[in-house]
mmCIF file of C-alpha atoms in Angstrom:
data_model
loop_
_atom_site.group_PDB
_atom_site.id
_atom_site.type_symbol
_atom_site.label_atom_id
_atom_site.label_comp_id
_atom_site.label_asym_id
_atom_site.label_seq_id
_atom_site.Cartn_x
_atom_site.Cartn_y
_atom_site.Cartn_z
ATOM 1 C CA MET A 186 2.646 12.631 50.775
ATOM 2 C CA GLU A 187 5.827 14.676 51.028
ATOM 3 C CA LYS A 188 7.580 16.641 53.736
ATOM 4 C CA TYR A 189 10.465 19.050 54.180
ATOM 5 C CA ILE A 190 13.526 18.165 56.224
ATOM 6 C CA ILE A 191 15.355 21.295 57.367
ATOM 7 C CA ASN A 192 18.671 21.639 59.178
ATOM 8 C CA GLY A 193 18.511 25.105 60.631
ATOM 9 C CA GLY A 194 21.113 27.673 61.552
ATOM 10 C CA ASN A 195 22.491 28.728 58.176
ATOM 11 C CA LYS A 196 22.569 32.389 57.277
ATOM 12 C CA LEU A 197 21.072 33.283 53.908
ATOM 13 C CA TYR A 198 23.093 34.969 51.178
ATOM 14 C CA GLY A 199 22.404 35.440 47.490
ATOM 15 C CA SER A 200 19.788 36.459 44.975
ATOM 16 C CA VAL A 201 16.253 35.170 44.354
ATOM 17 C CA GLU A 202 13.893 35.830 41.431
ATOM 18 C CA VAL A 203 10.369 36.580 42.644
ATOM 19 C CA GLN A 204 7.693 34.551 40.859
ATOM 20 C CA THR A 205 4.653 35.969 39.113
ATOM 21 C CA ALA A 206 1.861 36.711 41.590
ATOM 22 C CA LYS A 207 -0.403 33.761 42.421
ATOM 23 C CA ASN A 208 -3.234 36.098 43.407
ATOM 24 C CA SER A 209 -2.962 37.912 40.081
ATOM 25 C CA VAL A 210 -2.571 34.899 37.796
ATOM 26 C CA LEU A 211 -5.668 33.063 39.044
ATOM 27 C CA PRO A 212 -8.300 35.752 38.245
ATOM 28 C CA ILE A 213 -6.460 36.532 34.996
ATOM 29 C CA LEU A 214 -6.748 32.880 33.977
ATOM 30 C CA ALA A 215 -10.445 33.046 34.853
ATOM 31 C CA ALA A 216 -10.757 36.082 32.568
ATOM 32 C CA THR A 217 -9.431 34.160 29.548
ATOM 33 C CA VAL A 218 -12.872 32.535 29.251
ATOM 34 C CA LEU A 219 -14.243 35.926 28.169
ATOM 35 C CA THR A 220 -12.653 35.771 24.696
ATOM 36 C CA ASP A 221 -12.601 33.327 21.787
ATOM 37 C CA ASP A 222 -9.074 34.452 20.904
ATOM 38 C CA LYS A 223 -5.793 33.068 22.165
ATOM 39 C CA VAL A 224 -4.290 34.634 25.272
ATOM 40 C CA LYS A 225 -0.695 34.187 26.406
ATOM 41 C CA ILE A 226 0.217 34.668 30.068
ATOM 42 C CA PHE A 227 3.952 34.985 30.680
ATOM 43 C CA ASN A 228 5.818 33.281 33.539
ATOM 44 C CA VAL A 229 2.937 31.403 35.141
ATOM 45 C CA PRO A 230 4.245 30.135 38.509
ATOM 46 C CA ASN A 231 4.764 26.403 39.025
ATOM 47 C CA ILE A 232 2.190 26.103 41.819
ATOM 48 C CA THR A 233 -0.690 23.697 42.321
ATOM 49 C CA ASP A 234 -3.325 26.458 42.426
ATOM 50 C CA ALA A 235 -2.343 27.516 38.898
ATOM 51 C CA LYS A 236 -2.262 23.879 37.763
ATOM 52 C CA ASN A 237 -5.757 23.325 39.165
ATOM 53 C CA MET A 238 -7.031 26.426 37.374
ATOM 54 C CA VAL A 239 -5.584 25.041 34.145
ATOM 55 C CA LYS A 240 -7.465 21.773 34.784
ATOM 56 C CA ILE A 241 -10.680 23.711 35.257
ATOM 57 C CA LEU A 242 -10.164 25.668 32.033
ATOM 58 C CA SER A 243 -9.476 22.404 30.193
ATOM 59 C CA GLY A 244 -12.630 20.931 31.711
ATOM 60 C CA LEU A 245 -14.627 23.833 30.303
ATOM 61 C CA GLY A 246 -13.290 22.969 26.856
ATOM 62 C CA CYS A 247 -10.529 25.565 26.525
ATOM 63 C CA ARG A 248 -7.345 24.409 24.817
ATOM 64 C CA VAL A 249 -4.479 25.110 27.195
ATOM 65 C CA ALA A 250 -0.776 24.591 26.498
ATOM 66 C CA PHE A 251 2.484 25.596 28.151
ATOM 67 C CA GLU A 252 5.297 27.097 26.088
ATOM 68 C CA GLY A 253 8.100 26.891 28.601
ATOM 69 C CA ASN A 254 6.833 28.912 31.575
ATOM 70 C CA ASP A 255 4.275 30.770 29.449
ATOM 71 C CA LEU A 256 0.676 29.592 29.198
ATOM 72 C CA VAL A 257 -1.458 29.873 26.060
ATOM 73 C CA VAL A 258 -5.238 29.619 26.497
ATOM 74 C CA ASP A 259 -7.531 29.250 23.480
ATOM 75 C CA GLY A 260 -11.081 29.858 24.696
ATOM 76 C CA SER A 261 -12.743 29.373 21.329
ATOM 77 C CA PHE A 262 -13.445 25.725 22.157
ATOM 78 C CA ALA A 263 -15.042 26.396 25.559
ATOM 79 C CA GLU A 264 -18.430 24.704 25.641
ATOM 80 C CA LYS A 265 -19.163 23.624 29.220
ATOM 81 C CA ASP A 266 -20.577 25.863 31.931
ATOM 82 C CA GLU A 267 -19.959 23.623 34.962
ATOM 83 C CA ILE A 268 -17.024 23.317 37.361
ATOM 84 C CA PRO A 269 -17.136 19.861 38.975
ATOM 85 C CA ARG A 270 -17.040 19.367 42.713
ATOM 86 C CA ALA A 271 -13.587 17.733 42.813
ATOM 87 C CA LEU A 272 -11.819 20.670 41.151
ATOM 88 C CA ALA A 273 -13.826 23.374 42.928
ATOM 89 C CA HIS A 274 -12.962 21.860 46.293
ATOM 90 C CA GLU A 275 -9.263 21.946 45.438
ATOM 91 C CA LEU A 276 -9.223 25.613 44.520
ATOM 92 C CA ARG A 277 -10.868 28.490 46.315
ATOM 93 C CA SER A 278 -10.233 30.763 43.323
ATOM 94 C CA SER A 279 -12.503 28.638 41.151
ATOM 95 C CA VAL A 280 -15.284 30.976 42.288
ATOM 96 C CA PHE A 281 -13.717 33.698 40.106
ATOM 97 C CA LEU A 282 -14.917 31.759 37.097
ATOM 98 C CA LEU A 283 -18.562 32.403 37.938
ATOM 99 C CA GLY A 284 -18.443 35.910 36.475
ATOM 100 C CA SER A 285 -16.583 34.770 33.371
ATOM 101 C CA ILE A 286 -18.723 31.695 32.703
ATOM 102 C CA ILE A 287 -22.028 33.501 33.188
ATOM 103 C CA SER A 288 -20.805 36.221 30.824
ATOM 104 C CA ARG A 289 -19.838 33.601 28.225
ATOM 105 C CA PHE A 290 -22.759 31.173 28.427
ATOM 106 C CA ARG A 291 -25.479 33.001 30.405
ATOM 107 C CA THR A 292 -25.479 29.930 32.669
ATOM 108 C CA ALA A 293 -23.004 28.608 35.212
ATOM 109 C CA LYS A 294 -22.844 25.822 37.768
ATOM 110 C CA ILE A 295 -20.102 25.509 40.363
ATOM 111 C CA ALA A 296 -19.653 23.498 43.532
ATOM 112 C CA TYR A 297 -18.850 25.517 46.619
ATOM 113 C CA PRO A 298 -15.123 26.278 46.431
ATOM 114 C CA GLY A 299 -12.405 24.924 48.698
ATOM 115 C CA GLY A 300 -8.878 26.122 49.465
ATOM 116 C CA CYS A 301 -7.162 26.640 52.818
ATOM 117 C CA ASP A 302 -9.202 26.311 56.012
ATOM 118 C CA ILE A 303 -8.449 29.730 57.521
ATOM 119 C CA GLY A 304 -11.973 30.653 58.559
ATOM 120 C CA LEU A 305 -15.230 31.701 56.982
ATOM 121 C CA ARG A 306 -14.889 33.168 53.508
ATOM 122 C CA PRO A 307 -18.493 33.392 52.358
ATOM 123 C CA VAL A 308 -19.284 33.952 48.700
ATOM 124 C CA ASP A 309 -22.346 36.032 49.567
ATOM 125 C CA LEU A 310 -20.728 39.250 48.311
ATOM 126 C CA HIS A 311 -19.930 37.556 44.980
ATOM 127 C CA LEU A 312 -23.497 36.365 44.555
ATOM 128 C CA THR A 313 -25.080 39.651 45.659
ATOM 129 C CA GLY A 314 -22.973 41.526 43.097
ATOM 130 C CA LEU A 315 -23.880 39.113 40.302
ATOM 131 C CA LYS A 316 -27.569 39.418 41.164
ATOM 132 C CA ARG A 317 -27.300 43.190 40.729
ATOM 133 C CA LEU A 318 -26.027 42.532 37.205
ATOM 134 C CA GLY A 319 -29.111 40.484 36.347
ATOM 135 C CA VAL A 320 -28.090 36.948 37.342
ATOM 136 C CA ASN A 321 -30.658 34.607 38.873
ATOM 137 C CA ILE A 322 -28.997 32.383 41.454
ATOM 138 C CA LYS A 323 -30.105 29.331 43.364
ATOM 139 C CA GLU A 324 -28.166 26.990 45.628
ATOM 140 C CA GLU A 325 -28.885 23.272 45.801
ATOM 141 C CA ASN A 326 -26.978 20.109 46.726
ATOM 142 C CA GLY A 327 -23.754 22.027 47.377
ATOM 143 C CA TYR A 328 -23.813 23.798 43.987
ATOM 144 C CA ILE A 329 -24.279 27.420 42.993
ATOM 145 C CA ILE A 330 -26.449 27.570 39.848
ATOM 146 C CA CYS A 331 -26.621 30.806 37.857
ATOM 147 C CA GLU A 332 -28.558 31.876 34.777
ATOM 148 C CA CYS A 333 -29.576 35.121 33.094
ATOM 149 C CA ASP A 334 -31.074 36.438 29.872
ATOM 150 C CA LYS A 335 -28.509 39.213 29.703
ATOM 151 C CA LEU A 336 -26.084 41.030 31.958
ATOM 152 C CA HIS A 337 -26.616 44.713 32.590
ATOM 153 C CA GLY A 338 -24.572 47.325 34.403
ATOM 154 C CA ASP A 339 -25.541 48.589 37.840
ATOM 155 C CA GLU A 340 -24.170 50.309 40.930
ATOM 156 C CA ILE A 341 -22.883 47.834 43.505
ATOM 157 C CA MET A 342 -21.877 48.776 47.043
ATOM 158 C CA LEU A 343 -19.802 46.061 48.709
ATOM 159 C CA ASP A 344 -20.343 45.586 52.449
ATOM 160 C CA CYS A 345 -16.588 45.087 52.791
ATOM 161 C CA PRO A 346 -13.749 45.495 50.268
ATOM 162 C CA SER A 347 -13.612 41.825 49.258
ATOM 163 C CA VAL A 348 -10.883 41.064 46.736
ATOM 164 C CA GLY A 349 -12.670 38.067 45.254
ATOM 165 C CA ALA A 350 -16.043 39.769 44.975
ATOM 166 C CA THR A 351 -14.470 42.838 43.371
ATOM 167 C CA GLU A 352 -12.730 40.675 40.773
ATOM 168 C CA ASN A 353 -15.768 38.514 40.066
ATOM 169 C CA ILE A 354 -17.957 41.561 39.455
ATOM 170 C CA MET A 355 -15.277 43.067 37.190
ATOM 171 C CA LEU A 356 -15.245 39.879 35.112
ATOM 172 C CA ALA A 357 -19.022 39.687 34.801
ATOM 173 C CA ALA A 358 -19.397 43.401 34.027
ATOM 174 C CA ALA A 359 -16.705 43.578 31.328
ATOM 175 C CA LYS A 360 -19.174 42.557 28.601
ATOM 176 C CA ALA A 361 -22.433 43.577 30.306
ATOM 177 C CA GLU A 362 -24.720 46.158 28.738
ATOM 178 C CA GLY A 363 -24.159 49.610 30.193
ATOM 179 C CA THR A 364 -21.914 50.833 32.994
ATOM 180 C CA THR A 365 -21.153 49.177 36.326
ATOM 181 C CA LEU A 366 -19.855 51.003 39.407
ATOM 182 C CA ILE A 367 -18.263 48.996 42.209
ATOM 183 C CA LYS A 368 -18.116 51.052 45.385
ATOM 184 C CA ASN A 369 -16.033 50.124 48.434
ATOM 185 C CA ALA A 370 -13.984 48.029 46.011
ATOM 186 C CA ALA A 371 -10.831 46.217 47.128
ATOM 187 C CA ARG A 372 -7.661 48.171 46.312
ATOM 188 C CA GLU A 373 -5.060 45.384 46.159
ATOM 189 C CA PRO A 374 -2.367 45.517 43.442
ATOM 190 C CA GLU A 375 -3.862 42.347 41.970
ATOM 191 C CA ILE A 376 -7.090 44.264 41.292
ATOM 192 C CA GLU A 377 -5.111 46.819 39.308
ATOM 193 C CA ASP A 378 -3.412 43.976 37.446
ATOM 194 C CA LEU A 379 -6.760 42.464 36.477
ATOM 195 C CA GLN A 380 -7.856 45.870 35.199
ATOM 196 C CA ARG A 381 -4.696 46.092 33.080
ATOM 197 C CA PHE A 382 -5.345 42.624 31.667
ATOM 198 C CA LEU A 383 -8.998 43.267 30.854
ATOM 199 C CA ASN A 384 -8.119 46.555 29.170
ATOM 200 C CA CYS A 385 -5.381 44.756 27.224
ATOM 201 C CA MET A 386 -8.204 42.554 25.865
ATOM 202 C CA GLY A 387 -10.264 45.595 24.899
ATOM 203 C CA ALA A 388 -12.346 46.179 28.033
ATOM 204 C CA LYS A 389 -13.058 49.638 29.424
ATOM 205 C CA VAL A 390 -12.234 49.539 33.119
ATOM 206 C CA ARG A 391 -10.891 52.342 35.275
ATOM 207 C CA GLY A 392 -10.493 53.173 38.940
ATOM 208 C CA ALA A 393 -8.754 49.990 40.144
ATOM 209 C CA GLY A 394 -6.571 50.817 43.122
ATOM 210 C CA THR A 395 -9.231 53.198 44.455
ATOM 211 C CA GLY A 396 -12.492 52.576 46.274
ATOM 212 C CA THR A 397 -14.592 53.005 43.118
ATOM 213 C CA ILE A 398 -14.155 50.972 39.926
ATOM 214 C CA ILE A 399 -16.064 51.874 36.759
ATOM 215 C CA ILE A 400 -16.636 49.272 34.022
ATOM 216 C CA GLU A 401 -18.180 50.285 30.723
ATOM 217 C CA GLY A 402 -19.389 47.090 29.100
ATOM 218 C CA VAL A 403 -18.132 46.190 25.622
ATOM 219 C CA LYS A 404 -19.561 43.689 23.137
ATOM 220 C CA ALA A 405 -16.455 41.562 22.677
ATOM 221 C CA LEU A 406 -12.914 41.063 23.983
ATOM 222 C CA HIS A 407 -9.876 39.950 22.002
ATOM 223 C CA GLY A 408 -6.704 38.033 22.744
ATOM 224 C CA CYS A 409 -3.467 39.523 24.069
ATOM 225 C CA ASP A 410 -0.088 38.748 25.606
ATOM 226 C CA PHE A 411 0.319 39.716 29.248
ATOM 227 C CA GLN A 412 2.897 39.710 32.044
ATOM 228 C CA PRO A 413 1.312 39.750 35.516
ATOM 229 C CA ILE A 414 2.919 41.537 38.461
ATOM 230 C CA PRO A 415 5.460 39.972 40.858
ATOM 231 C CA ASP A 416 4.216 38.039 43.879
ATOM 232 C CA ARG A 417 4.371 40.398 46.852
ATOM 233 C CA ILE A 418 3.635 37.590 49.324
ATOM 234 C CA GLU A 419 6.479 35.381 48.082
ATOM 235 C CA ALA A 420 8.763 38.422 48.188
ATOM 236 C CA GLY A 421 7.704 39.149 51.756
ATOM 237 C CA THR A 422 8.233 35.535 52.807
ATOM 238 C CA PHE A 423 11.837 35.533 51.568
ATOM 239 C CA LEU A 424 12.552 38.882 53.231
ATOM 240 C CA ILE A 425 11.206 37.577 56.540
ATOM 241 C CA ALA A 426 13.253 34.375 56.174
ATOM 242 C CA ALA A 427 16.436 36.413 55.740
ATOM 243 C CA ALA A 428 15.512 38.641 58.686
ATOM 244 C CA MET A 429 15.078 35.544 60.869
ATOM 245 C CA CYS A 430 18.181 33.673 59.720
ATOM 246 C CA GLY A 431 20.511 36.626 59.227
ATOM 247 C CA GLY A 432 22.617 37.315 56.166
ATOM 248 C CA GLU A 433 21.953 39.386 53.066
ATOM 249 C CA ILE A 434 19.634 38.590 50.162
ATOM 250 C CA GLU A 435 18.610 40.382 47.001
ATOM 251 C CA LEU A 436 15.159 39.952 45.525
ATOM 252 C CA ARG A 437 14.916 40.471 41.786
ATOM 253 C CA ASN A 438 11.649 41.274 39.978
ATOM 254 C CA ALA A 439 10.216 42.730 43.186
ATOM 255 C CA CYS A 440 7.886 45.671 43.728
ATOM 256 C CA ALA A 441 8.721 47.471 46.972
ATOM 257 C CA GLU A 442 5.647 49.693 46.772
ATOM 258 C CA ASN A 443 3.326 46.696 47.003
ATOM 259 C CA ILE A 444 4.862 45.522 50.311
ATOM 260 C CA SER A 445 5.642 48.898 51.862
ATOM 261 C CA SER A 446 3.734 47.957 55.039
ATOM 262 C CA LEU A 447 6.048 44.970 55.549
ATOM 263 C CA LEU A 448 9.218 46.929 54.743
ATOM 264 C CA HIS A 449 8.199 49.479 57.377
ATOM 265 C CA LYS A 450 7.893 46.719 59.997
ATOM 266 C CA LEU A 451 11.207 45.101 59.019
ATOM 267 C CA ARG A 452 13.004 48.425 59.327
ATOM 268 C CA GLU A 453 11.318 48.840 62.717
ATOM 269 C CA ASN A 454 12.705 45.410 63.652
ATOM 270 C CA GLY A 455 16.218 46.653 62.821
ATOM 271 C CA CYS A 456 16.802 45.246 59.317
ATOM 272 C CA LYS A 457 18.751 47.257 56.770
ATOM 273 C CA ILE A 458 16.813 47.521 53.503
ATOM 274 C CA ARG A 459 17.922 49.061 50.230
ATOM 275 C CA LEU A 460 15.840 49.544 47.088
ATOM 276 C CA ASN A 461 17.238 49.603 43.549
ATOM 277 C CA ASN A 462 14.652 49.705 40.749
ATOM 278 C CA ASP A 463 13.005 46.250 40.822
ATOM 279 C CA LYS A 464 15.411 44.915 43.467
ATOM 280 C CA ILE A 465 15.027 44.773 47.249
ATOM 281 C CA ILE A 466 18.137 44.048 49.327
ATOM 282 C CA LEU A 467 17.762 43.065 52.987
ATOM 283 C CA GLU A 468 20.689 42.752 55.378
ATOM 284 C CA ASN A 469 20.688 41.586 58.993
ATOM 285 C CA HIS A 470 23.512 40.275 61.183
ATOM 286 C CA ARG A 471 22.044 40.397 64.688
ATOM 287 C CA ARG A 472 19.046 39.482 66.791
ATOM 288 C CA LEU A 473 16.247 41.868 65.971
ATOM 289 C CA THR A 474 13.911 43.876 68.192
ATOM 290 C CA SER A 475 10.198 43.081 68.186
ATOM 291 C CA VAL A 476 7.704 45.462 66.661
ATOM 292 C CA LYS A 477 5.098 46.422 69.227
ATOM 293 C CA SER A 478 2.100 45.508 67.117
ATOM 294 C CA VAL A 479 1.006 44.220 63.725
ATOM 295 C CA GLU A 480 -2.615 44.431 62.566
ATOM 296 C CA THR A 481 -3.752 42.837 59.336
ATOM 297 C CA GLN A 482 -5.870 45.122 57.167
ATOM 298 C CA PRO A 483 -7.087 45.329 53.572
ATOM 299 C CA TYR A 484 -4.497 46.828 51.227
ATOM 300 C CA PRO A 485 -2.555 49.076 51.705
ATOM 301 C CA GLY A 486 -2.507 47.812 55.288
ATOM 302 C CA PHE A 487 -0.465 44.848 56.472
ATOM 303 C CA PRO A 488 -1.450 41.744 54.440
ATOM 304 C CA THR A 489 -3.098 38.824 56.170
ATOM 305 C CA ASP A 490 -1.072 36.543 53.883
ATOM 306 C CA LEU A 491 2.118 37.641 55.714
ATOM 307 C CA GLN A 492 0.697 37.462 59.236
ATOM 308 C CA ALA A 493 1.943 33.932 59.963
ATOM 309 C CA GLN A 494 5.434 34.724 58.694
ATOM 310 C CA ILE A 495 5.874 37.911 60.719
ATOM 311 C CA THR A 496 4.485 36.116 63.766
ATOM 312 C CA ALA A 497 7.303 33.589 63.391
ATOM 313 C CA LEU A 498 9.814 36.434 63.110
ATOM 314 C CA CYS A 499 8.529 38.140 66.258
ATOM 315 C CA CYS A 500 8.923 34.863 68.164
ATOM 316 C CA ILE A 501 12.733 35.166 68.104
ATOM 317 C CA CYS A 502 13.048 38.940 68.481
ATOM 318 C CA ARG A 503 13.833 40.807 71.696
ATOM 319 C CA GLY A 504 10.731 42.040 73.460
ATOM 320 C CA GLN A 505 7.019 41.481 73.010
ATOM 321 C CA SER A 506 4.558 41.911 70.160
ATOM 322 C CA ILE A 507 0.810 41.787 69.673
ATOM 323 C CA ILE A 508 -0.323 40.343 66.337
ATOM 324 C CA THR A 509 -3.966 41.102 65.502
ATOM 325 C CA GLU A 510 -5.707 39.169 62.721
ATOM 326 C CA ASN A 511 -8.646 41.264 61.559
ATOM 327 C CA LEU A 512 -9.582 39.402 58.364
ATOM 328 C CA PHE A 513 -9.779 35.646 59.067
ATOM 329 C CA GLU A 514 -10.915 34.319 62.419
ATOM 330 C CA THR A 515 -8.985 31.024 62.442
ATOM 331 C CA ARG A 516 -5.701 32.109 60.923
ATOM 332 C CA PHE A 517 -3.557 31.184 63.928
ATOM 333 C CA LYS A 518 -3.248 27.457 63.212
ATOM 334 C CA HIS A 519 0.513 27.880 62.916
ATOM 335 C CA VAL A 520 0.758 29.003 66.554
ATOM 336 C CA PRO A 521 0.593 25.524 68.209
ATOM 337 C CA GLU A 522 3.217 24.340 65.709
ATOM 338 C CA LEU A 523 5.519 27.268 66.511
ATOM 339 C CA ARG A 524 5.107 26.435 70.202
ATOM 340 C CA LYS A 525 6.538 22.984 69.471
ATOM 341 C CA MET A 526 9.673 24.824 68.342
ATOM 342 C CA GLY A 527 9.893 26.848 71.558
ATOM 343 C CA ALA A 528 7.767 29.901 70.760
ATOM 344 C CA ASP A 529 6.052 31.700 73.643
ATOM 345 C CA ILE A 530 2.670 32.739 72.224
ATOM 346 C CA THR A 531 -0.770 33.161 73.760
ATOM 347 C CA VAL A 532 -3.801 33.559 71.509
ATOM 348 C CA ILE A 533 -6.903 35.323 72.804
ATOM 349 C CA ASN A 534 -9.653 35.759 70.237
ATOM 350 C CA ARG A 535 -8.037 37.552 67.266
ATOM 351 C CA ASN A 536 -4.847 38.550 69.097
ATOM 352 C CA ALA A 537 -1.578 36.629 69.438
ATOM 353 C CA PHE A 538 0.612 37.849 72.303
ATOM 354 C CA VAL A 539 4.209 36.993 71.436
ATOM 355 C CA ARG A 540 7.066 37.065 73.939
ATOM 356 C CA GLY A 541 10.400 36.733 72.190
ATOM 357 C CA VAL A 542 12.668 33.776 72.903
ATOM 358 C CA GLU A 543 16.334 33.571 71.997
ATOM 359 C CA LYS A 544 15.928 30.871 69.343
ATOM 360 C CA PHE A 545 13.717 28.188 67.881
ATOM 361 C CA THR A 546 14.547 24.518 68.450
ATOM 362 C CA GLY A 547 14.005 22.001 65.659
ATOM 363 C CA ALA A 548 10.822 19.934 65.826
ATOM 364 C CA THR A 549 8.310 18.038 63.702
ATOM 365 C CA VAL A 550 5.446 20.356 62.751
ATOM 366 C CA VAL A 551 2.423 20.272 60.452
ATOM 367 C CA ALA A 552 1.478 22.813 57.778
ATOM 368 C CA HIS A 553 -2.262 23.376 58.159
ATOM 369 C CA ASP A 554 -2.527 26.019 55.433
ATOM 370 C CA LEU A 555 -0.469 27.763 52.765
ATOM 371 C CA ARG A 556 0.961 30.791 54.593
ATOM 372 C CA GLY A 557 1.185 29.081 57.965
ATOM 373 C CA GLY A 558 3.220 26.355 56.273
ATOM 374 C CA ALA A 559 5.603 28.932 54.833
ATOM 375 C CA ALA A 560 6.024 30.420 58.307
ATOM 376 C CA LEU A 561 6.985 27.003 59.685
ATOM 377 C CA VAL A 562 9.624 26.626 56.965
ATOM 378 C CA THR A 563 11.159 30.001 57.872
ATOM 379 C CA ALA A 564 11.127 28.977 61.535
ATOM 380 C CA GLY A 565 12.873 25.711 60.660
ATOM 381 C CA LEU A 566 15.545 27.556 58.719
ATOM 382 C CA ALA A 567 16.230 29.785 61.732
ATOM 383 C CA ALA A 568 16.017 26.993 64.331
ATOM 384 C CA GLU A 569 18.795 25.148 66.075
ATOM 385 C CA GLY A 570 18.786 21.544 64.904
ATOM 386 C CA ARG A 571 16.605 19.517 62.564
ATOM 387 C CA SER A 572 12.972 20.198 61.730
ATOM 388 C CA GLU A 573 10.410 18.347 59.657
ATOM 389 C CA VAL A 574 7.450 20.129 58.077
ATOM 390 C CA LEU A 575 4.610 17.763 57.160
ATOM 391 C CA ASP A 576 1.670 18.226 54.752
ATOM 392 C CA ILE A 577 3.630 20.516 52.469
ATOM 393 C CA SER A 578 1.036 20.176 49.714
ATOM 394 C CA HIS A 579 -0.485 23.294 51.259
ATOM 395 C CA ILE A 580 2.764 25.179 50.642
ATOM 396 C CA ASP A 581 2.912 23.975 47.033
ATOM 397 C CA ARG A 582 -0.365 25.828 46.393
ATOM 398 C CA GLY A 583 1.436 29.175 46.408
ATOM 399 C CA TYR A 584 5.228 28.743 46.317
ATOM 400 C CA GLY A 585 6.893 27.368 43.204
ATOM 401 C CA SER A 586 10.270 25.621 43.569
ATOM 402 C CA PHE A 587 10.335 26.801 47.188
ATOM 403 C CA GLU A 588 13.064 24.487 48.449
ATOM 404 C CA TYR A 589 15.267 25.079 45.383
ATOM 405 C CA LYS A 590 15.122 28.837 45.864
ATOM 406 C CA LEU A 591 15.905 28.497 49.560
ATOM 407 C CA ARG A 592 18.842 26.173 48.879
ATOM 408 C CA SER A 593 20.199 28.646 46.322
ATOM 409 C CA ILE A 594 20.665 31.198 49.118
ATOM 410 C CA GLY A 595 22.076 28.779 51.692
ATOM 411 C CA GLY A 596 19.071 27.097 53.295
ATOM 412 C CA ASP A 597 19.558 23.404 54.188
ATOM 413 C CA ILE A 598 16.170 22.059 53.098
ATOM 414 C CA VAL A 599 15.125 18.980 51.115
ATOM 415 C CA ARG A 600 11.814 17.487 50.036
ATOM 416 C CA VAL A 601 11.307 13.778 50.725
ATOM 417 C CA SER A 602 8.454 11.338 50.285
ATOM 418 C CA VAL A 603 6.758 10.123 53.444
#
């Protein structure tokens, strides 16, 4: 067990390189199973979710090796069609492999996936989509068991624009016979990135970024080299940290378009933001004003993965805010922890009513999930006094070298063993 010790109150100055997107890398790694050729993924982030995906690929028989920060996957040795319970429970994104494995072997067996406890995230949409492509599915003893004679294209209407279901269907349909249409598809930038990767391997996919994705199945895919997009959630977390602490930071390798909903809110708060190619510069030297409301929505709306962080920001702004979480019903586990630091928040159903206080006070808090943990770190950096953030293994799932990056811009934060 490890924890963060944070001495708050420092302003943040300097430059940070944004890591490659966690939510892009994981489905891309799942897609490497679709080819017998070698695939190289550049700048894979040093996060536990990526490491667990590598373990799963190795367990399937793939030969996986790092070359510096780049990852080479050789799928020609893949021979197993099962993801064991221990690894599936560690990684929610293991479910992405269903589409790839069933395409490769015509059979697949996976334990129900794990990940952060932020509410119900049923895999029903994944399974319904795979059934439309010809997969027979049964569930027994906590496992999802799939088999098919062949995969065929079909028209699939998603009940909601699920990112995971959209990606899983894309993976299964890439080598299916015929054409697949996904309607009401998720539009996140990571969906577009998966399309770029699949097409780099020889797939025929178009429409990502819109509500309809069209996949024309091909017989085989080949290897390629690929650089995934920057991590918009890490970028947003650092921008919010600087807004809370004050100072001026520059994000390198950032895509402003992918976090435009956040930039709009930060400008509304009173932050000064400048854009320069792949750089975002945020400057703030005063207490900010609360935004009236934030509602999480599917992309291009405000991302649920930044809800906890902007909630923490609103806690120390002038005025009142209403934060509405529309996507996950239990994604306010950071609220009791923020209250320990002096926040004035009331949660009613899916709404958090935030009344701004002048400052946070250092306290010992617990990270219950990935993004909530990041929010507690930003609160600790902005607080008066010393804070401890426990259970930081959740944070390690999505932020690589988090404390080193924060120290490089002036944050007083260290990792210690408990």
